[in-house]
Coordinates of C-alpha atoms in Angstrom, one line a residue:
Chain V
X1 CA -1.2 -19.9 20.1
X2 CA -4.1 -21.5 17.4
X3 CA -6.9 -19.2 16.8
X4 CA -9.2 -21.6 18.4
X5 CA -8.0 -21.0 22.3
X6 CA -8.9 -16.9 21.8
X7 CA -12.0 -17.8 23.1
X8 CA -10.7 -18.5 26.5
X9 CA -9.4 -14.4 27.0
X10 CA -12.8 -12.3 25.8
X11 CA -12.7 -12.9 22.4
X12 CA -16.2 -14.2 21.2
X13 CA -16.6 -16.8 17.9
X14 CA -18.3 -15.6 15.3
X15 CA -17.2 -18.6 12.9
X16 CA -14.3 -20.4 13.5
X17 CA -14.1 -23.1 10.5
X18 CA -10.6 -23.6 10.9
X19 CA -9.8 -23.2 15.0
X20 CA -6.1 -25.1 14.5
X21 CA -4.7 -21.9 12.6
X22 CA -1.3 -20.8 14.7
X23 CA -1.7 -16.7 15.2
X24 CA 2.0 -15.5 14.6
X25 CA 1.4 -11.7 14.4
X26 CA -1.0 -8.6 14.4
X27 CA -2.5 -6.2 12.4
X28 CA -4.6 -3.4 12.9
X29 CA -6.2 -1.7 10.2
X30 CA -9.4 -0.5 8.2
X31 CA -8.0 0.1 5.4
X32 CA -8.1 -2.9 3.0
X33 CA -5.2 -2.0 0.7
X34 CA -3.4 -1.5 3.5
X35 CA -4.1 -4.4 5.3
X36 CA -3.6 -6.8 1.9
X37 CA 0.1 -5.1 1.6
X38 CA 1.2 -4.8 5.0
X39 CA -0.3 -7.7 6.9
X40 CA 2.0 -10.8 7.1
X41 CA 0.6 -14.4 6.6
X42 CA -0.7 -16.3 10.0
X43 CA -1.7 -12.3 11.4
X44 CA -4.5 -11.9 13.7
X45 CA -6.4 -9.0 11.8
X46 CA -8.2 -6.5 13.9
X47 CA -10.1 -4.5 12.0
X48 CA -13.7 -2.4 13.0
X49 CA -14.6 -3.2 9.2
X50 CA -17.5 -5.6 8.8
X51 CA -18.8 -5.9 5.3
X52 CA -18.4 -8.3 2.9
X53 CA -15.1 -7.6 1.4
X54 CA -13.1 -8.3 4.6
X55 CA -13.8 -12.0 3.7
X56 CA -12.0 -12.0 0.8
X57 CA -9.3 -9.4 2.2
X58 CA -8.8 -12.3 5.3
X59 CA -8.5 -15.3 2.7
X60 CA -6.4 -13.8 -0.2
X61 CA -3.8 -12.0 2.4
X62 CA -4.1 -14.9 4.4
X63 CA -4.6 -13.8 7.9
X64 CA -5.2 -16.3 10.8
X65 CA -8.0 -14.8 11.9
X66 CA -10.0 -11.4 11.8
X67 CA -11.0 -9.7 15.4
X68 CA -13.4 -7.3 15.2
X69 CA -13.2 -4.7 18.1
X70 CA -15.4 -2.2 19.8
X71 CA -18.1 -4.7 19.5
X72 CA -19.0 -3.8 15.7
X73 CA -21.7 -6.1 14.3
X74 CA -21.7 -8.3 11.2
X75 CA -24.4 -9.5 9.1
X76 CA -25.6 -13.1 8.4
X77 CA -24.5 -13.3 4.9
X78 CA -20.6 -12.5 6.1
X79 CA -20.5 -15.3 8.1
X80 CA -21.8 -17.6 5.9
X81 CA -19.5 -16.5 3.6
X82 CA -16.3 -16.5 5.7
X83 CA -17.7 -20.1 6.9
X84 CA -17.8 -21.2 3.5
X85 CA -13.8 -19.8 3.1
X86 CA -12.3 -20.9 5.7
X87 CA -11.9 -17.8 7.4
X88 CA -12.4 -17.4 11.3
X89 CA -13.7 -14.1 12.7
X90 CA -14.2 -13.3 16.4
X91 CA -16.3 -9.8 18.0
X92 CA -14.3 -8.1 21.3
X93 CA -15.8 -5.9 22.6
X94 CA -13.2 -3.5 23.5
X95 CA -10.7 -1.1 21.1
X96 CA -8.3 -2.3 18.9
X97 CA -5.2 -1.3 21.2
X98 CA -7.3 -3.7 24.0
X99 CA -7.3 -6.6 22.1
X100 CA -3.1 -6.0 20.6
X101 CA -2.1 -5.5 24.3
X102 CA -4.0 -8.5 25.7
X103 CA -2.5 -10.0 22.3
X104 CA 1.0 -9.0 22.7
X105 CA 1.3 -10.8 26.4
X106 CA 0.0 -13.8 24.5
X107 CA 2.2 -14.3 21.5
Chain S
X1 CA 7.8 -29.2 -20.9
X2 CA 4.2 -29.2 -20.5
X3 CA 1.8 -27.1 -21.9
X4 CA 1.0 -23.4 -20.1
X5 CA -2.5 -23.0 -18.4
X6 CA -4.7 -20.2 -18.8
X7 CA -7.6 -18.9 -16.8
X8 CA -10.0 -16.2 -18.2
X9 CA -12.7 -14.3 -16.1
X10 CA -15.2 -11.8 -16.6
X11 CA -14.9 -9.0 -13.8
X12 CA -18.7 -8.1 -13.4
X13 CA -18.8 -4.6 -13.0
X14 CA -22.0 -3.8 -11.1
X15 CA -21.5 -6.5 -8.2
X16 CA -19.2 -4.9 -6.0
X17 CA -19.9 -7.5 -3.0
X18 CA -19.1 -10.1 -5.1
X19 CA -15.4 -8.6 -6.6
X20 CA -12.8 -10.8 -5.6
X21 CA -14.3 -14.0 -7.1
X22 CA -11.6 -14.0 -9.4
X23 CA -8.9 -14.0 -7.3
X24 CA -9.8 -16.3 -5.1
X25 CA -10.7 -18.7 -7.9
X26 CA -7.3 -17.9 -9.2
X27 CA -6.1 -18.7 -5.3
X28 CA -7.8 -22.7 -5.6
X29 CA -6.4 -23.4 -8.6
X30 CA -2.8 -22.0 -7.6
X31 CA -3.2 -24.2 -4.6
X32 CA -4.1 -27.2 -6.9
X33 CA -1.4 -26.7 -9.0
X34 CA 1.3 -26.9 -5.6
X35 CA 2.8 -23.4 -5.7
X36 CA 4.5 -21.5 -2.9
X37 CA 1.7 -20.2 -0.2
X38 CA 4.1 -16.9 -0.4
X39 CA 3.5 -16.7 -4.6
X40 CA 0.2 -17.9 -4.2
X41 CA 0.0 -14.6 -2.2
X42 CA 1.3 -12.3 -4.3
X43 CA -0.8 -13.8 -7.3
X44 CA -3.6 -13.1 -5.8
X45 CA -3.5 -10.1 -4.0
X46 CA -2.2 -8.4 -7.0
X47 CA -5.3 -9.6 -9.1
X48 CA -7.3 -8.7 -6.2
X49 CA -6.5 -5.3 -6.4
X50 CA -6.5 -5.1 -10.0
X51 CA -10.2 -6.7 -9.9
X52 CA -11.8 -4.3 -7.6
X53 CA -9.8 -1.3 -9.4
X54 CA -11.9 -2.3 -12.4
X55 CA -15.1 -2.9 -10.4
X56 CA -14.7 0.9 -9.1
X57 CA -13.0 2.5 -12.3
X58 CA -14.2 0.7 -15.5
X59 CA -17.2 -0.5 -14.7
X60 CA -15.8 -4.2 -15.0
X61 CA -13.3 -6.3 -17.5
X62 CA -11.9 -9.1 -18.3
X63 CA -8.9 -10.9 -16.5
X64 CA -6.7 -13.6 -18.1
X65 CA -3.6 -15.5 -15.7
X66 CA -1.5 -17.9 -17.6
X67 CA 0.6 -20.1 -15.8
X68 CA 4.4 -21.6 -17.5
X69 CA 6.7 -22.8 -15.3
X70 CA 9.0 -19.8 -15.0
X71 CA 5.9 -17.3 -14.1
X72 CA 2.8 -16.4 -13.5
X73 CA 1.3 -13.5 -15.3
X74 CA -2.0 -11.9 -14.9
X75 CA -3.6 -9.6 -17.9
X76 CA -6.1 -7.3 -17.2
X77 CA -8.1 -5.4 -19.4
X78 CA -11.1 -3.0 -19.1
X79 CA -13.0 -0.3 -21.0
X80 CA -13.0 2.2 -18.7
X81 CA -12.2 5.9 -18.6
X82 CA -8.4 5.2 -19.1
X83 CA -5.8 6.5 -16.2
X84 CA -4.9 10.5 -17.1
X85 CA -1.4 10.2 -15.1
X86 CA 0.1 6.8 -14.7
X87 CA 2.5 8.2 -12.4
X88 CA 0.4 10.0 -10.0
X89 CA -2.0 6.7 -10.0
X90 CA 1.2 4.9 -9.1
X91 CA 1.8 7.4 -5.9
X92 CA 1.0 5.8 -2.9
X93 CA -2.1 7.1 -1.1
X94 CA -3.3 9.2 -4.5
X95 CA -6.9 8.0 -5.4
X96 CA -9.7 9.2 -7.2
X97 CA -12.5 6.9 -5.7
X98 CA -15.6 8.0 -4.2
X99 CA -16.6 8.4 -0.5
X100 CA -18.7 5.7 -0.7
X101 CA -16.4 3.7 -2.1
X102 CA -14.0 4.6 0.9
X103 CA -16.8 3.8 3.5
X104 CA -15.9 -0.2 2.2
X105 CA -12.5 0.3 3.4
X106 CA -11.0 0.8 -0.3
X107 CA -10.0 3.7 -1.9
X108 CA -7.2 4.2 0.0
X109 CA -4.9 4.9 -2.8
X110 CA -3.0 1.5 -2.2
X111 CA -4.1 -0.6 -5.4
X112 CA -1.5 -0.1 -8.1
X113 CA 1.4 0.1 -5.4
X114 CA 0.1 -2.9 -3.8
X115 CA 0.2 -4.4 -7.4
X116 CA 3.9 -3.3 -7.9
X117 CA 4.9 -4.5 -4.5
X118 CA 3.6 -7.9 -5.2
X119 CA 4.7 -8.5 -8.7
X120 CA 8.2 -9.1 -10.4
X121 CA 7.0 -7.3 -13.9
X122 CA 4.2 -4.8 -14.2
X123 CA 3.4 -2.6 -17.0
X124 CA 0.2 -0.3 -17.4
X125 CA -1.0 0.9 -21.0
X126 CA -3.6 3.2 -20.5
X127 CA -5.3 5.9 -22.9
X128 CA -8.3 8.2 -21.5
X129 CA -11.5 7.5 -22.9
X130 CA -10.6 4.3 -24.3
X131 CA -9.4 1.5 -21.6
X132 CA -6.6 0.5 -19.4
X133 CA -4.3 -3.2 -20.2
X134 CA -2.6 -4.1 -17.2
X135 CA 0.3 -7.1 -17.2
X136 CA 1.6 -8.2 -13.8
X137 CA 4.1 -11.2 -13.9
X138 CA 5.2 -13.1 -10.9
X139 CA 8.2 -15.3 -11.2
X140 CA 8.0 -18.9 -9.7

């Protein structure tokens, strides 16, 4: 599915500069090492991390999109950012194992 | 044969918001140039993690990728305290970064595996007190 038809199960746009992106996979994780070496290209990233660095994490490991779950917040300047690099990022407002099950029957 | 191409950049040390510039600079031009989206990858991430080991560790450096058409390499070199045990850096999940450093999401003691996992040639001279010179080469 492209990252661009999330918005019809839940999952609220933040910035979506490049809706056409196919999701192939998942990923959940916080920890950005972790994410850059174990995430696969075209991954939907969910993630409760919102600061600045997840923009770059998101480009440079090239995920499809990143989800953040339980609701969490992000500042003005993030956006901006991830606007600027091509990155989409959605808010859903439940856990990260609600947004990979809805996910999984998706895919 | 055409001639190799070389990018240098000044890792600012202070800025840790703004770490990562480097890499994803290094990500444009690898674009430009028509490279694999899978070596583009490992390029980058690699220097990604080097960059923001030097923005936590060594207060900054200085990164240099050269392109040829056999490889990629990526030298990295900082002033820093040095690395005391390359070996247990190298451990997975063995880190010496702060809490607050952690609260970002890094720190996790991922960087220089990460770097090994993505590159075909790494090598790490390090002496306490002094500085760390890090090579990473990834084959085309």
């Amino acid at each position: 599915m492209t990252v661009e038809a999330l918005t019809e199960y839940g999952f609220e746009p933040l910035c979506v500069p490049d809706p056409d992106r196919e999701i192939t996979g998942v990923y959940i994780g916080d920890l950005l090492s972790w994410v850059m070496g174990r995430a696969k290209s075209g991954d939907a990233w969910l993630t409760i991390m919102s600061n600045i660095n997840i923009v770059a994490v998101a480009s440079l490991a090239d995920t499809s999109c990143i989800i953040l779950a339980e609701g969490v917040t992000i500042e003005s300047d993030v956006i901006k950012t991830a606007d600027a690099k091509d990155i989409n990022i959605f808010s859903f407002s439940g856990s990260c194992y609600d947004a990979a099950v809805l996910l999984s029957g998706l895919l | 044969m055409s001639e190799e191409l070389k990018f240098h950049f000044v890792v600012d040390g202070d800025d840790f918001t703004s770490a990562g510039k480097a890499s994803v600079q290094v990500k444009k031009n690898l674009r430009q140039l028509g490279l694999s989206p899978e070596t583009i990858r490992r390029v980058s991430i690699a220097m990604y993690e080097g960059e923001i080991n030097m923005v936590i560790h060594a207060g900054g450096g200085v990164a240099d990728v050269t392109v040829t058409e056999e490889y990629i390499e990526i030298l990295l070199s900082d002033k820093g305290p040095g690395i005391k045990d390359i070996e247990q850096a190298m451990q997975e999940g063995f880190s010496t970064a702060s809490d607050n450093i952690r609260s970002l999401g890094f720190g996790a003691g991922m960087g220089l595996p990460n770097m090994k996992r993505y590159t075909d040639y790494m090598d790490i001279k390090s002496t306490v007190g002094v500085g760390t010179d890090i090579t990473m080469r990834v084959n085309i």
